[in-house]
Every structure is written in C-alpha cells, then in structure tokens.
Amino acid sequence: SQKIEQNSEALNIQEGKTATLTCNYTNYSPAYLQWYRQDPGRGPVFLLLIRENEKEKRKERLKVTFDTTLKQSLFHITASQPADSATYLCALDPYTGGFKTIFGAGTRLFVKA
Amino acid sequence: ETGVTQTPRHLVMGMTNKKSLKCEQHLGHNAMYWYKQSAKKPLELMFVYNFKEQTENNSVPSRFSPECPNSSHLFLHLHTLQPEDSALYLCASSGRLAGGPPETQYFGPGTRLLVL
C-alpha cells in the first residue's frame, strides 16, 4: 500500500543551524510533492511545491529536494530561528488528475535560542 | 488569516447528539475538502467537492454527512458519533481543476471535536 514516512521523533536544533527534515515514500509515483507548516491549534500552511522533473526548489531560507530514484524529499531550513518551531508536513500528489493529496504525519521541529 | 473560516472552533458532544460543522472560503476557489487529523497521525482525507459536486468519499462512515450548497460553503453534519471520532476536523479549499495539477490548499483553523 502507499505509504509516506516522516520522522516521528521531534527534531531539536540550535538557532542559526540548518534543520533538515526527511520525507520518504513507498509504492508511489508522485508527480508533485508539497511541504506545509502547521502550528499548534492551526491548520497547515503551504510552503513549497516541487515537481517530479525538478531536483531542487528554493524560497528564501527554505530549500526542498526531490529524488524520485531514492523516493525521498529533503526539506532544509537554513539559519533557523525559534519562530521556525512547528510541525512540517510532507504531501504527495500521485497524478495530475483527481483531488487526493496524501499527507505524512509530520515532523515536529524545535529551534532553541 | 487564510481566507478559510470554520465554526465552531471547539465542540463537545455526546454520542446521541446531532451537530454540524461549518466552513466558508472567501478565495473564489472551486474545490473544498474535509480532513480528519488525529494525534500523531497523518491528515485523513474525508470528502472533496468540486463546483458543489462530491468527487471523493474516502470510505467515511455514514454518521458523517457532508453538504456543499455552493462553492463557498461546506458543512459536515455529525450524528451518533463514537469517542474515536474525537479529532481536529480541518476544512480546506483550492483552485484545483479536475485533470489539472495540484494547487495550494488553504486550510481553516479547524474544529476541535470531543465526543463523550
């Protein structure tokens, strides 16, 4: 069955360091991969989308890579700040038709000052 | 604010109650979604409506009944729920078209539901 895996353990890093979060998937051939941020008590907020033919995408301090051979995406936050503390969700769209975006359970990030 | 509002924000109900969740989007989107989010679990897609027509029903029990009177409003009617239905219920909207690439989903703040 289709499966998305994100680190269930929280990631703790020091302010100023680069945070790297991992999203692995099996039994998928996603055409698109998205990353969302979710704060406690709030809905997810879209951050970045990357297509299967793109290796890397950047937005300010954020960088996403997409390796369809390894079936993995890495999400990097450079020069991390305490305000970056949140849960980050990976989401896959297996094809261009339909409306079924599949979400991972998310990884909780804590950035310490 | 994302342009998607949900009411109520918190709801406590007994297993014999009937209640409704409401979602409204002010973004001009055509697609609206209901998700269930339980602790430590991925978002579970429940229903999708596109231009008021239901396009996805992810094997959701009949005690959950969606209603989409127009592209801006979405309801989730609840009756005879079970304690395991306690979760955060999120509404989202997008401009995604059938057969087209994914568009950003804009989520509401959610309704925290507790079933006693």
mmCIF file of N, CA, C and O in Angstrom, chain B residues 26-61:
data_model
loop_
_atom_site.group_PDB
_atom_site.id
_atom_site.type_symbol
_atom_site.label_atom_id
_atom_site.label_comp_id
_atom_site.label_asym_id
_atom_site.label_seq_id
_atom_site.Cartn_x
_atom_site.Cartn_y
_atom_site.Cartn_z
ATOM 1 N N HIS B 26 -13.397 32.449 1.251
ATOM 2 C CA HIS B 26 -13.577 33.741 0.576
ATOM 3 C C HIS B 26 -12.514 33.934 -0.500
ATOM 4 O O HIS B 26 -12.063 35.060 -0.747
ATOM 5 N N LEU B 27 -12.067 32.845 -1.088
ATOM 6 C CA LEU B 27 -10.944 32.888 -2.019
ATOM 7 C C LEU B 27 -11.355 32.655 -3.458
ATOM 8 O O LEU B 27 -10.500 32.643 -4.348
ATOM 9 N N GLY B 28 -12.630 32.417 -3.696
ATOM 10 C CA GLY B 28 -13.086 32.164 -5.058
ATOM 11 C C GLY B 28 -12.684 30.799 -5.588
ATOM 12 O O GLY B 28 -12.674 30.580 -6.803
ATOM 13 N N HIS B 29 -12.356 29.870 -4.692
ATOM 14 C CA HIS B 29 -11.950 28.528 -5.105
ATOM 15 C C HIS B 29 -13.137 27.668 -5.492
ATOM 16 O O HIS B 29 -14.271 27.921 -5.082
ATOM 17 N N ASN B 30 -12.854 26.630 -6.279
ATOM 18 C CA ASN B 30 -13.906 25.724 -6.717
ATOM 19 C C ASN B 30 -13.929 24.412 -5.929
ATOM 20 O O ASN B 30 -14.947 23.734 -5.881
ATOM 21 N N ALA B 31 -12.811 24.037 -5.322
ATOM 22 C CA ALA B 31 -12.726 22.758 -4.618
ATOM 23 C C ALA B 31 -12.671 22.988 -3.106
ATOM 24 O O ALA B 31 -11.973 23.888 -2.629
ATOM 25 N N MET B 32 -13.411 22.164 -2.375
ATOM 26 C CA MET B 32 -13.405 22.229 -0.916
ATOM 27 C C MET B 32 -13.262 20.824 -0.356
ATOM 28 O O MET B 32 -13.773 19.852 -0.930
ATOM 29 N N TYR B 33 -12.557 20.739 0.781
ATOM 30 C CA TYR B 33 -12.163 19.450 1.340
ATOM 31 C C TYR B 33 -12.479 19.381 2.837
ATOM 32 O O TYR B 33 -12.388 20.389 3.540
ATOM 33 N N TRP B 34 -12.805 18.183 3.304
ATOM 34 C CA TRP B 34 -12.832 17.896 4.741
ATOM 35 C C TRP B 34 -11.742 16.872 5.044
ATOM 36 O O TRP B 34 -11.638 15.846 4.357
ATOM 37 N N TYR B 35 -10.939 17.179 6.087
ATOM 38 C CA TYR B 35 -9.920 16.271 6.580
ATOM 39 C C TYR B 35 -10.152 16.002 8.068
ATOM 40 O O TYR B 35 -10.623 16.875 8.786
ATOM 41 N N LYS B 36 -9.711 14.822 8.502
ATOM 42 C CA LYS B 36 -9.686 14.491 9.920
ATOM 43 C C LYS B 36 -8.220 14.367 10.327
ATOM 44 O O LYS B 36 -7.432 13.709 9.629
ATOM 45 N N GLN B 37 -7.857 15.014 11.448
ATOM 46 C CA GLN B 37 -6.489 14.915 11.948
ATOM 47 C C GLN B 37 -6.509 14.438 13.396
ATOM 48 O O GLN B 37 -6.960 15.154 14.286
ATOM 49 N N SER B 38 -6.035 13.215 13.612
ATOM 50 C CA SER B 38 -5.899 12.665 14.954
ATOM 51 C C SER B 38 -4.453 12.807 15.389
ATOM 52 O O SER B 38 -3.547 12.912 14.557
ATOM 53 N N ALA B 39 -4.237 12.769 16.696
ATOM 54 C CA ALA B 39 -2.892 12.960 17.250
ATOM 55 C C ALA B 39 -1.912 11.948 16.655
ATOM 56 O O ALA B 39 -2.214 10.761 16.569
ATOM 57 N N LYS B 40 -0.769 12.451 16.223
ATOM 58 C CA LYS B 40 0.336 11.626 15.715
ATOM 59 C C LYS B 40 0.001 10.894 14.414
ATOM 60 O O LYS B 40 0.742 10.006 14.005
ATOM 61 N N LYS B 41 -1.103 11.217 13.788
ATOM 62 C CA LYS B 41 -1.492 10.539 12.548
ATOM 63 C C LYS B 41 -1.539 11.529 11.398
ATOM 64 O O LYS B 41 -1.721 12.731 11.608
ATOM 65 N N PRO B 42 -1.388 11.036 10.174
ATOM 66 C CA PRO B 42 -1.492 11.938 9.015
ATOM 67 C C PRO B 42 -2.906 12.466 8.852
ATOM 68 O O PRO B 42 -3.868 11.857 9.329
ATOM 69 N N LEU B 43 -3.021 13.585 8.154
ATOM 70 C CA LEU B 43 -4.340 14.065 7.773
ATOM 71 C C LEU B 43 -5.031 12.996 6.943
ATOM 72 O O LEU B 43 -4.439 12.435 6.022
ATOM 73 N N GLU B 44 -6.272 12.728 7.284
ATOM 74 C CA GLU B 44 -7.063 11.760 6.531
ATOM 75 C C GLU B 44 -8.091 12.510 5.699
ATOM 76 O O GLU B 44 -8.953 13.207 6.254
ATOM 77 N N LEU B 45 -7.994 12.377 4.393
ATOM 78 C CA LEU B 45 -8.991 12.997 3.528
ATOM 79 C C LEU B 45 -10.335 12.300 3.719
ATOM 80 O O LEU B 45 -10.415 11.070 3.692
ATOM 81 N N MET B 46 -11.385 13.108 3.925
ATOM 82 C CA MET B 46 -12.722 12.538 4.109
ATOM 83 C C MET B 46 -13.561 12.742 2.844
ATOM 84 O O MET B 46 -14.060 11.792 2.258
ATOM 85 N N PHE B 47 -13.749 13.976 2.467
ATOM 86 C CA PHE B 47 -14.602 14.307 1.321
ATOM 87 C C PHE B 47 -13.963 15.444 0.522
ATOM 88 O O PHE B 47 -13.272 16.283 1.071
ATOM 89 N N VAL B 48 -14.277 15.440 -0.781
ATOM 90 C CA VAL B 48 -13.893 16.541 -1.646
ATOM 91 C C VAL B 48 -15.092 16.923 -2.492
ATOM 92 O O VAL B 48 -15.805 16.046 -3.008
ATOM 93 N N TYR B 49 -15.300 18.214 -2.623
ATOM 94 C CA TYR B 49 -16.329 18.742 -3.510
ATOM 95 C C TYR B 49 -15.665 19.662 -4.524
ATOM 96 O O TYR B 49 -14.794 20.458 -4.175
ATOM 97 N N ASN B 50 -16.084 19.534 -5.779
ATOM 98 C CA ASN B 50 -15.589 20.393 -6.840
ATOM 99 C C ASN B 50 -16.785 21.013 -7.531
ATOM 100 O O ASN B 50 -17.629 20.288 -8.073
ATOM 101 N N PHE B 51 -16.885 22.337 -7.507
ATOM 102 C CA PHE B 51 -18.053 23.016 -8.058
ATOM 103 C C PHE B 51 -19.346 22.392 -7.515
ATOM 104 O O PHE B 51 -20.272 22.082 -8.270
ATOM 105 N N LYS B 52 -19.390 22.202 -6.222
ATOM 106 C CA LYS B 52 -20.550 21.702 -5.465
ATOM 107 C C LYS B 52 -20.796 20.210 -5.633
ATOM 108 O O LYS B 52 -21.674 19.652 -4.971
ATOM 109 N N GLU B 53 -20.076 19.531 -6.499
ATOM 110 C CA GLU B 53 -20.300 18.105 -6.717
ATOM 111 C C GLU B 53 -19.258 17.285 -5.936
ATOM 112 O O GLU B 53 -18.064 17.591 -5.992
ATOM 113 N N GLN B 54 -19.724 16.248 -5.252
ATOM 114 C CA GLN B 54 -18.798 15.423 -4.498
ATOM 115 C C GLN B 54 -17.957 14.581 -5.461
ATOM 116 O O GLN B 54 -18.484 13.872 -6.310
ATOM 117 N N THR B 55 -16.640 14.668 -5.314
ATOM 118 C CA THR B 55 -15.741 13.911 -6.175
ATOM 119 C C THR B 55 -14.981 12.831 -5.422
ATOM 120 O O THR B 55 -14.437 11.922 -6.031
ATOM 121 N N GLU B 56 -14.901 12.952 -4.099
ATOM 122 C CA GLU B 56 -14.201 11.948 -3.316
ATOM 123 C C GLU B 56 -14.984 11.668 -2.032
ATOM 124 O O GLU B 56 -15.462 12.595 -1.375
ATOM 125 N N ASN B 57 -15.132 10.405 -1.716
ATOM 126 C CA ASN B 57 -15.656 9.975 -0.425
ATOM 127 C C ASN B 57 -14.743 8.841 0.006
ATOM 128 O O ASN B 57 -14.788 7.748 -0.562
ATOM 129 N N ASN B 58 -13.897 9.134 0.977
ATOM 130 C CA ASN B 58 -12.835 8.204 1.316
ATOM 131 C C ASN B 58 -13.312 7.153 2.315
ATOM 132 O O ASN B 58 -12.738 6.988 3.391
ATOM 133 N N SER B 59 -14.380 6.445 1.935
ATOM 134 C CA SER B 59 -14.936 5.369 2.776
ATOM 135 C C SER B 59 -15.244 5.865 4.179
ATOM 136 O O SER B 59 -14.910 5.220 5.179
ATOM 137 N N VAL B 60 -15.864 7.020 4.238
ATOM 138 C CA VAL B 60 -16.197 7.624 5.534
ATOM 139 C C VAL B 60 -17.511 7.041 6.050
ATOM 140 O O VAL B 60 -18.466 6.899 5.274
ATOM 141 N N PRO B 61 -17.583 6.712 7.343
ATOM 142 C CA PRO B 61 -18.838 6.173 7.903
ATOM 143 C C PRO B 61 -20.000 7.139 7.693
ATOM 144 O O PRO B 61 -19.823 8.365 7.688
#
